[in-house]
Coordinates of C-alpha atoms in Angstrom, one line a residue:
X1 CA -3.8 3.0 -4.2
X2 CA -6.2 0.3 -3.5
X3 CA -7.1 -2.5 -5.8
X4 CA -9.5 -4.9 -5.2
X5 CA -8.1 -8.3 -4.8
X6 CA -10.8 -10.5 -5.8
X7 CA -10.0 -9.9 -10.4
X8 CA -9.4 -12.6 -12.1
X9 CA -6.0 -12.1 -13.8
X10 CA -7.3 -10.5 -17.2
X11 CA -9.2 -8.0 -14.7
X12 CA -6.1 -7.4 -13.0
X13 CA -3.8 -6.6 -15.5
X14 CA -6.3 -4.6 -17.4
X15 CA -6.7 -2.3 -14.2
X16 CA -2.7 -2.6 -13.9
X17 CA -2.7 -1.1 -17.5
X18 CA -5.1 1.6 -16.5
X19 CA -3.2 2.9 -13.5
X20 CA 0.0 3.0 -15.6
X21 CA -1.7 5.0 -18.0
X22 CA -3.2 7.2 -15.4
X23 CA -0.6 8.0 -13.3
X24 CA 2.9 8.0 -15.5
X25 CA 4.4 9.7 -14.6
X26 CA 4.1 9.9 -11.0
X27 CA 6.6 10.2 -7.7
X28 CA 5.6 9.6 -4.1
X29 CA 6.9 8.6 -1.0
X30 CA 6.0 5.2 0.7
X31 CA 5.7 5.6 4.3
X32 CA 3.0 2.6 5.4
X33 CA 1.8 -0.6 4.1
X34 CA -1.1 -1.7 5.7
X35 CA -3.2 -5.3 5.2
X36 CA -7.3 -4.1 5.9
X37 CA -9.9 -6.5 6.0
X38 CA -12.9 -4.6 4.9
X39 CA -16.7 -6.1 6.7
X40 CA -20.4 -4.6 5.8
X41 CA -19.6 -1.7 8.4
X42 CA -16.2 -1.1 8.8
X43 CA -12.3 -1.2 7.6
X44 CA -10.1 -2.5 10.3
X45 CA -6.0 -2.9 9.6
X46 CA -5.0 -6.3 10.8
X47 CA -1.3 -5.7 10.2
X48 CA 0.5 -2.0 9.8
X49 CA 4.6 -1.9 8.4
X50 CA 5.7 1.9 8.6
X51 CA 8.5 1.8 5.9

C-alpha cells in the first residue's frame, strides 16, 4: 500500500482510519520495502530492502 507522504497529519490519520476500516481484517506477507521517488515520467526505487 502506498500513501502519499505529503498529508498534513489530520489527512493522515483520516486515510490511516480508512485503510483500517478497509482492510480488517487482512494477512499478507512482507517480502520488500522499497523508497521510490516518483518524477512527471517515471517511478524509480532509490533504495530496495528484501525482508
Amino acid at each position: 500500500m502506498t500513501i502519499a507522504n505529503h498529508l498534513n497529519p489530520g489527512q493522515q490519520a483520516a486515510v490511516q482510519h480508512l485503510a483500517k476500516q478497509r482492510l480488517d481484517p487482512f494477512s499478507g506477507t512482507l517480502s520488500k520495502i522499497a523508497l521510490i521517488q516518483i518524477t512527471e515520467h517515471a517511478v524509480i526505487e532509490l533504495q530496495i530492502s528484501t525482508i
